[in-house]
């Protein structure tokens, strides 16, 4: 499923975000990564992947709450091992459902169809 040609180069390309830890004053704020993100006509889809038993850290939860409250962001948390989704949840619903790769592809396709029908130009 991956189009990574060289796993060592890919792994070596990861940034160490801890270099920014002192940029946020006397807080516990830390940089986070985004596992998957796409934009279409001013709408954004974020896929955040987690290992099967992992929880969403409090800082990410705060960020996802803020993003989804803007109305332009849809966030899905996908639990499972690499390339093997088991369940997902649309952020803000608190409800999860089982999920396969086929289900996830269909969900992203449906999101794209929805976003593609939205016009970012009020005169269109």
Coordinates of C-alpha atoms in Angstrom, one line a residue, residues 34 67 77 94:
X34 CA -0.2 14.9 11.0
X67 CA -9.9 22.5 14.2
X77 CA -8.9 8.8 14.1
X94 CA -17.3 9.9 20.4

